[in-house]
mmCIF file of C-alpha atoms and ligand atoms in Angstrom:
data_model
loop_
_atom_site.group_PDB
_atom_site.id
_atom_site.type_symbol
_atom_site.label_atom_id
_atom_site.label_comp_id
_atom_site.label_asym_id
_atom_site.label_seq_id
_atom_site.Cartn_x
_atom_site.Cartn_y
_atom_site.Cartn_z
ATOM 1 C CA UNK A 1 33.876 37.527 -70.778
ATOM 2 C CA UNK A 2 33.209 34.589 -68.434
ATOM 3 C CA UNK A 3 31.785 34.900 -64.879
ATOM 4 C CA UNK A 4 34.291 33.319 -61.954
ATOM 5 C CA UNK A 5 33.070 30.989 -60.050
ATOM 6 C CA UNK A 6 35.226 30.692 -56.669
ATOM 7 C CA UNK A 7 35.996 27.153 -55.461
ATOM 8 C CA UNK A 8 36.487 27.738 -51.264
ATOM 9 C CA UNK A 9 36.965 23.998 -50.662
ATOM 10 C CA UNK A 10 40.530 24.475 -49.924
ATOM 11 C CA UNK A 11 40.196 26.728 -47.274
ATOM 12 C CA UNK A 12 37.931 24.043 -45.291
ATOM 13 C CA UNK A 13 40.553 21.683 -45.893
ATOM 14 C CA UNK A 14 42.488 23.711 -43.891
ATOM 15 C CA UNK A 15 40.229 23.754 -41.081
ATOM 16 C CA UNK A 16 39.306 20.426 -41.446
ATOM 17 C CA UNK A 17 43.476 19.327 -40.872
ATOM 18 C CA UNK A 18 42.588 20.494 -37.207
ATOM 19 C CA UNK A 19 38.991 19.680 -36.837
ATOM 20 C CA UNK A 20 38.451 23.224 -35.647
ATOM 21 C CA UNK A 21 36.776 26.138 -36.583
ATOM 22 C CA UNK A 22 38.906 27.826 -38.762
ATOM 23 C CA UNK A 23 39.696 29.173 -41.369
ATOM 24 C CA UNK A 24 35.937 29.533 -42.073
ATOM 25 C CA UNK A 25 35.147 28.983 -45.537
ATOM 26 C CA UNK A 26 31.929 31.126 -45.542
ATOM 27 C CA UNK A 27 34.183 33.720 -44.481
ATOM 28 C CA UNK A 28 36.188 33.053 -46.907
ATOM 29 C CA UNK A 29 33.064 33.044 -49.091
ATOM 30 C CA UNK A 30 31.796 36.419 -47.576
ATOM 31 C CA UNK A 31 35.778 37.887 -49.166
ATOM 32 C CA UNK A 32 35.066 36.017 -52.149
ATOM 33 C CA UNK A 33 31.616 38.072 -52.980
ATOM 34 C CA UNK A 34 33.465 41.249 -51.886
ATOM 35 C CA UNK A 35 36.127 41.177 -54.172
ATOM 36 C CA UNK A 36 34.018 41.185 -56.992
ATOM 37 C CA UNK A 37 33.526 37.118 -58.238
ATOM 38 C CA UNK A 38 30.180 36.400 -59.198
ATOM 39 C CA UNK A 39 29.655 32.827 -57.172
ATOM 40 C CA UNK A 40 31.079 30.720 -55.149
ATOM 41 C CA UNK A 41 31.383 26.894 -55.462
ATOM 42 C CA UNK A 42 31.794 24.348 -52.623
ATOM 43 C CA UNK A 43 31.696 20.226 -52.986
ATOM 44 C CA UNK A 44 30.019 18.216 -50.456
ATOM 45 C CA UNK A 45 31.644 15.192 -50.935
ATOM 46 C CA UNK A 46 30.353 11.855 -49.736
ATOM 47 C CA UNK A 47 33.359 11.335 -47.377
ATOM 48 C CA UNK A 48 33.153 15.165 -45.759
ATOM 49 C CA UNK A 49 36.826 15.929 -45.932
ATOM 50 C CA UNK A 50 36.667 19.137 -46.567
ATOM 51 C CA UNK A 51 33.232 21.103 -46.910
ATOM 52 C CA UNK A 52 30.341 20.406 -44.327
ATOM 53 C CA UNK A 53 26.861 20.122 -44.352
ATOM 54 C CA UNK A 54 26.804 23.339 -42.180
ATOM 55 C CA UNK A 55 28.886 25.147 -44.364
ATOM 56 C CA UNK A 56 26.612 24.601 -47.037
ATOM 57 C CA UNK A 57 23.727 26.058 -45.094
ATOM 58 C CA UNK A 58 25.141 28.812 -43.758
ATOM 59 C CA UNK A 59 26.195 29.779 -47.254
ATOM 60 C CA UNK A 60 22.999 29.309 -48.183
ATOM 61 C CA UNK A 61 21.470 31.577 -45.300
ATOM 62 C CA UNK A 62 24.771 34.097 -45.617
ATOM 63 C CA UNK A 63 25.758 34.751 -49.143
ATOM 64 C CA UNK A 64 24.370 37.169 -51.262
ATOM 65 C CA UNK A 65 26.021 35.351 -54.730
ATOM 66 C CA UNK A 66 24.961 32.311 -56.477
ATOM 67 C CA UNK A 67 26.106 29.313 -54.798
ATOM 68 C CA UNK A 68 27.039 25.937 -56.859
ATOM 69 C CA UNK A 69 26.955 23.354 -54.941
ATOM 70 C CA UNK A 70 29.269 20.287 -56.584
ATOM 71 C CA UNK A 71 28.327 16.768 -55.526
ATOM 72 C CA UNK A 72 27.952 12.915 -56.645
ATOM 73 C CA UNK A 73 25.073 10.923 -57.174
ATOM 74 C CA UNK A 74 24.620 9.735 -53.699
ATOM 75 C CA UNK A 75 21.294 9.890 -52.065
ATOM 76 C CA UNK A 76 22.154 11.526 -49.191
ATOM 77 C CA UNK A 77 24.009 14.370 -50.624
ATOM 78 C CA UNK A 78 20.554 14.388 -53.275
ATOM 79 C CA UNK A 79 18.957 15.036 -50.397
ATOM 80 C CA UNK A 80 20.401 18.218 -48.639
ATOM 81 C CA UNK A 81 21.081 19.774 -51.920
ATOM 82 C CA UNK A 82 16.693 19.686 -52.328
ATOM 83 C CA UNK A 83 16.475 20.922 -48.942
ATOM 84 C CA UNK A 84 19.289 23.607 -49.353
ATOM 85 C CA UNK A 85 18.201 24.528 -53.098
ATOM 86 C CA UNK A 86 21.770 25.565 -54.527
ATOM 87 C CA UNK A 87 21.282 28.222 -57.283
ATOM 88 C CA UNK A 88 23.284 25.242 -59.586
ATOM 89 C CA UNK A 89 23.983 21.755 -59.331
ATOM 90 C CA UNK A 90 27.568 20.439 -60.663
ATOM 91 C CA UNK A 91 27.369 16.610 -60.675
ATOM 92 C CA UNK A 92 30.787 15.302 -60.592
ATOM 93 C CA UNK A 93 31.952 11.797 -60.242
ATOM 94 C CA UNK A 94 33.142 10.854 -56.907
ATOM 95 C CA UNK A 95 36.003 8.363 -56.387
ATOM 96 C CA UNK A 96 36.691 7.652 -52.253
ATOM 97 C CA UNK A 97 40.613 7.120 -52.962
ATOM 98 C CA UNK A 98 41.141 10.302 -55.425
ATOM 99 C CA UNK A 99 42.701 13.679 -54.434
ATOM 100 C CA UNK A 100 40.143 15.651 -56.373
ATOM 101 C CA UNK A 101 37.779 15.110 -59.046
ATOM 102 C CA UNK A 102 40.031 13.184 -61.503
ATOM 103 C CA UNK A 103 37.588 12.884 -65.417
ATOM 104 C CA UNK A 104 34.179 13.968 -65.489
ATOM 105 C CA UNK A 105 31.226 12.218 -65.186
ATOM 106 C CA UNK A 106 30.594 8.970 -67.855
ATOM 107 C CA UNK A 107 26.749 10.302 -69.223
ATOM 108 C CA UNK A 108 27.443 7.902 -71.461
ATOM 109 C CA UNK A 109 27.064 4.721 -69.412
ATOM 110 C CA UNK A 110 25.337 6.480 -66.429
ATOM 111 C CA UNK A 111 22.844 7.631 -68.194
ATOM 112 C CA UNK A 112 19.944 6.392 -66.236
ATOM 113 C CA UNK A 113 21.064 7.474 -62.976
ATOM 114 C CA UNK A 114 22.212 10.593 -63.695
ATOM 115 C CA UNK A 115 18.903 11.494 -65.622
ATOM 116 C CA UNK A 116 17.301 10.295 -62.184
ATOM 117 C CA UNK A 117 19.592 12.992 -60.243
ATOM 118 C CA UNK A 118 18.790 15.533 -62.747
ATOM 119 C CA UNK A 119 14.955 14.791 -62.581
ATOM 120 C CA UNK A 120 15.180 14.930 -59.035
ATOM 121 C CA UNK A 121 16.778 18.134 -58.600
ATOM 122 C CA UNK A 122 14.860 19.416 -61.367
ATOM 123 C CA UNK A 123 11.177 18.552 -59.066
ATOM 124 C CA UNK A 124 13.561 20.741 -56.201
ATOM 125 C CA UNK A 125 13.861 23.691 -58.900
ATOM 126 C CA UNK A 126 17.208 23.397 -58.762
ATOM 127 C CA UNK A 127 18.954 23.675 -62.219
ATOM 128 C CA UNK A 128 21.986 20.848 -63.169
ATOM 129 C CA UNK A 129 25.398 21.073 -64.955
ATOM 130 C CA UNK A 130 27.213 17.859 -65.757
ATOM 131 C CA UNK A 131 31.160 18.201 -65.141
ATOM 132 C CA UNK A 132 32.094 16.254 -68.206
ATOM 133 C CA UNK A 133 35.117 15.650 -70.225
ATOM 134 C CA UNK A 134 35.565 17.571 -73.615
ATOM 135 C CA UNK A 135 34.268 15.092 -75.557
ATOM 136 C CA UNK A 136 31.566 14.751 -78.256
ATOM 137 C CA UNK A 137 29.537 11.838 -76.895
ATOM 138 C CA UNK A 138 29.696 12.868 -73.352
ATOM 139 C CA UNK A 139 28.059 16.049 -74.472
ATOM 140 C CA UNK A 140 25.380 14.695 -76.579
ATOM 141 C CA UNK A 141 24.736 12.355 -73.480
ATOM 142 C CA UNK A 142 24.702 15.547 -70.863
ATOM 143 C CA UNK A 143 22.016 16.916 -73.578
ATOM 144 C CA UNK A 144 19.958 13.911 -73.816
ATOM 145 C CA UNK A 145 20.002 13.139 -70.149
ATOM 146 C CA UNK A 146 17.833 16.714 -69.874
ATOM 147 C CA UNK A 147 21.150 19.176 -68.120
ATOM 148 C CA UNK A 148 20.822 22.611 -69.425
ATOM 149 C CA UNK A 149 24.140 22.910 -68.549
ATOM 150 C CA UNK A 150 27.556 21.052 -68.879
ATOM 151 C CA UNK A 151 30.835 22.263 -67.329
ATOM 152 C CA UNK A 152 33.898 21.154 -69.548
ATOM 153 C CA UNK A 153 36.944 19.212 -67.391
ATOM 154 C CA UNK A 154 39.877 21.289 -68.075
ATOM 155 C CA UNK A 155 42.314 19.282 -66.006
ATOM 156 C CA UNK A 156 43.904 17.538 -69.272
ATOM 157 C CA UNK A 157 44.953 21.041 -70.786
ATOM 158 C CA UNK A 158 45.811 22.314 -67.413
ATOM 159 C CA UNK A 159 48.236 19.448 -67.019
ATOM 160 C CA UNK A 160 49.628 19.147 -70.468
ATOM 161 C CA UNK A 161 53.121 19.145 -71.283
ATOM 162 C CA UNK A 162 53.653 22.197 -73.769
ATOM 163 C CA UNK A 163 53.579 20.448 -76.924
ATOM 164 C CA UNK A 164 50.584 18.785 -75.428
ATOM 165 C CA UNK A 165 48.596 21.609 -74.553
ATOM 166 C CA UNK A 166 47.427 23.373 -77.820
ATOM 167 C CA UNK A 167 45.890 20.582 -78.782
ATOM 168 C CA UNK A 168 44.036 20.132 -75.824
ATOM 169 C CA UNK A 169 42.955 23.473 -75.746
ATOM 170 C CA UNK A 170 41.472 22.639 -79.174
ATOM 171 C CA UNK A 171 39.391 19.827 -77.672
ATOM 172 C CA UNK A 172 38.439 22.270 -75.386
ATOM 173 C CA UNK A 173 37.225 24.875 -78.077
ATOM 174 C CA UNK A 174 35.545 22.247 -80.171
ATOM 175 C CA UNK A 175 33.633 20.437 -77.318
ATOM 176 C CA UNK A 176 32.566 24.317 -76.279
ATOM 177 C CA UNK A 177 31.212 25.163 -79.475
ATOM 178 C CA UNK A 178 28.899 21.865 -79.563
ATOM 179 C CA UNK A 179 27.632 22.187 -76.992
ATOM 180 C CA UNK A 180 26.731 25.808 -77.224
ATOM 181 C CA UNK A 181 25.175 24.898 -80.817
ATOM 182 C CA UNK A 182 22.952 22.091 -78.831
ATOM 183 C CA UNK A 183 21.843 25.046 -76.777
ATOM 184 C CA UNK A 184 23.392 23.915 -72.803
ATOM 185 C CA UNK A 185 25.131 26.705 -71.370
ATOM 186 C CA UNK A 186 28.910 26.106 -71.208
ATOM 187 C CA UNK A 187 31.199 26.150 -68.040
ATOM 188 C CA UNK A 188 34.521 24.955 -67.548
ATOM 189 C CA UNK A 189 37.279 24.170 -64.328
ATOM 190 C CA UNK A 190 39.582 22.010 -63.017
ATOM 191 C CA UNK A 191 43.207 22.942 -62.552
ATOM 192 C CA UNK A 192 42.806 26.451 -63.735
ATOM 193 C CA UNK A 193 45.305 28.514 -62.364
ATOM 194 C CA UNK A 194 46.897 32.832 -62.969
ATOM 195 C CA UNK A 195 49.366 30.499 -66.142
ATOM 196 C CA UNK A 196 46.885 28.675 -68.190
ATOM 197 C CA UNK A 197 43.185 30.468 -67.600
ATOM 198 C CA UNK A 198 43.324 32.995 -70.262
ATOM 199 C CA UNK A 199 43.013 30.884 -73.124
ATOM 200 C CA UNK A 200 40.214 29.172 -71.725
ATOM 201 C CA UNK A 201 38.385 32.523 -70.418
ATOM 202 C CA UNK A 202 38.792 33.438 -74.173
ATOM 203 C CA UNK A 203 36.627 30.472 -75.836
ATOM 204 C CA UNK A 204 33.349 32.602 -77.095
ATOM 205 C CA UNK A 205 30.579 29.746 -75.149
ATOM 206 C CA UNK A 206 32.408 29.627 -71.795
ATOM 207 C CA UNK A 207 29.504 31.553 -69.533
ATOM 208 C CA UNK A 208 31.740 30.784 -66.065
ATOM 209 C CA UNK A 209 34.734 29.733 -64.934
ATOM 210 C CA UNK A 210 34.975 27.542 -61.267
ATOM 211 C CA UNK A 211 38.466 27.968 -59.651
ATOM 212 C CA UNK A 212 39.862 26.920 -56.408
ATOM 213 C CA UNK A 213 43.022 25.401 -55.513
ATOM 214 C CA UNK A 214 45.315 28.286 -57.636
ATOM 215 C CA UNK A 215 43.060 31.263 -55.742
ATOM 216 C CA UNK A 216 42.963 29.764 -52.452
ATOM 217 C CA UNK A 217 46.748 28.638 -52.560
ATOM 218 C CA UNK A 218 47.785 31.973 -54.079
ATOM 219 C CA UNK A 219 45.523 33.670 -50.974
ATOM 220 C CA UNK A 220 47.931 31.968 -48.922
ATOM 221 C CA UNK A 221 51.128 33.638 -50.053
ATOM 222 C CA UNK A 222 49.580 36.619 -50.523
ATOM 223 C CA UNK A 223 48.132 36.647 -47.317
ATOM 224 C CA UNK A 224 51.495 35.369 -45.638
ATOM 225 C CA UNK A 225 53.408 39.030 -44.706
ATOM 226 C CA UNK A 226 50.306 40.211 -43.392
ATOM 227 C CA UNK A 227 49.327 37.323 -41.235
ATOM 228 C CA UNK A 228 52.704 37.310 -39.712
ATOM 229 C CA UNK A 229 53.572 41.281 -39.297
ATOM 230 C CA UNK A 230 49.810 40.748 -37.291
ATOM 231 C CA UNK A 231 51.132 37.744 -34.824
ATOM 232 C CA UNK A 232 54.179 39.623 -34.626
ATOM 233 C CA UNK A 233 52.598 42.861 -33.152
ATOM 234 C CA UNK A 234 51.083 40.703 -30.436
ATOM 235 C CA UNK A 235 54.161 38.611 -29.398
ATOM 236 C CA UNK A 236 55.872 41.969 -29.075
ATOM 237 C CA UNK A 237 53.609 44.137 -27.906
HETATM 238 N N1 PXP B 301 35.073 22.171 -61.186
HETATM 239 C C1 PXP B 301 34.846 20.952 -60.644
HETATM 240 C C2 PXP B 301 33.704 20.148 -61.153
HETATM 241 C C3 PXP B 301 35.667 20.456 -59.612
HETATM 242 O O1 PXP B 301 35.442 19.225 -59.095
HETATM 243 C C4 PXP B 301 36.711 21.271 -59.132
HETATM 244 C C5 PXP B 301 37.559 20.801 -57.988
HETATM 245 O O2 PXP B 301 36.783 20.685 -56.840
HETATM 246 C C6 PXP B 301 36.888 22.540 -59.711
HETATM 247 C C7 PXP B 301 36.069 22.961 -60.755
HETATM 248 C C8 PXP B 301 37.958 23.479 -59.249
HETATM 249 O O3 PXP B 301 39.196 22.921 -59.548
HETATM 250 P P1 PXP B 301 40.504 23.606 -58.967
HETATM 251 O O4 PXP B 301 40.399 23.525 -57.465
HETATM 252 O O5 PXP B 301 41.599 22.773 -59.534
HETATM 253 O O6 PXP B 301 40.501 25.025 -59.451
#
């Protein structure tokens, strides 16, 4: 059985639309640990849209779980992550324009540079995980480049038409195994959500799962009644 990851991006997006204080994603983080999930994931992404660099400290300082901390390449980002000293690193390509992380990381052509981010965080004693598409190349490249880890970009078989998706699931399996028998420790995410995860929770090498938009959205509705019978106890008190 894999270990679950939670992704509490989302919830600083919300705070972010407002510039305020909350919703508080180490809060959210703090629920997160309580409810059982074994880490918690945040991105620090170059432009700052969502997560902050406080939020990734105060994690740091607050939470009791392992924290992943997802980022680019960029030196600055390199930077807090050796002063913060994540339990893991999840490189992930980083486009300015994109909604989310859309493909993983291209070892294959960056090698040098992400070697150079790995050897970095490495000298921090921070270990690395390469968010990299199911493919065969990609992997060998994570391998070679020195990760001990790779997590597998599920967004293809999360977003695959029906007759699509078995087969996707199959690159999924296939990549897993490889990678297992090369000896890097095997997680996967993107687009996971309460429909498609099983499957993917059931491939023998997954070690961990990262989720985030389907728990934090589904938080929302299931958080909705209560939220709402609350403000409506004050407006008619
Ligand atoms: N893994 C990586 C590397 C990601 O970039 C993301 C999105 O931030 C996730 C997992 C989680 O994806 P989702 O929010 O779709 O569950």
């Amino acid at each position: 059985m894999p270990r679950l990851t939670v992704n509490v991006d989302h919830v600083a997006t919300v705070r972010e639309a407002r510039k305020g204080r909350a919703p508080d994603p180490v809060a959210a983080a703090l629920l997160v640990e309580l409810a059982g999930a074994h880490g918690v994931t945040v991105h620090l992404r170059e432009d700052r849209r969502h997560v902050q660099d406080r939020d990734v400290r105060v994690l740091r300082e607050m939470l009791a779980l392992p924290l992943n901390l997802e980022m680019g390449l960029a030196g600055e980002v390199l930077a807090i992550a050796c002063d913060v000293r994540p339990d893991l690193a999840t490189l992930v390509p980083e486009r300015r324009q994109e909604l989310t992380t859309e493909g993983g990381l291209d070892v294959r052509r960056d090698r040098a540079r992400v070697a150079d981010g790995i050897v970095r965080l490495r000298e921090a004693g921070i270990p690395v995980s390469l968010f990299v598409d199911p493919e065969p190349g990609q992997i060998e490249a994570a391998r070679e480049a020195g990760a001990g880890c790779i997590e597998l970009h599920t967004g293809e078989y999360a977003n695959a038409r029906d007759h699509e998706r078995g087969e996707k699931l199959e690159r999924l399996r296939v990549a897993a195994h490889e990678a297992g028998r090369s000896g890097l420790e095997v997680h996967a995410g993107h687009g996971l959500d309460y429909r498609n995860v099983v499957p993917v929770a059931r491939i023998p090498e997954v070690a961990e799962l990262a989720i985030g938009h389907a728990i934090v959205g589904r938080a929302v509705l299931v958080g909705m009644e209560r939220a709402v019978r609350e403000m409506l106890a004050l407006v008619q008190l």
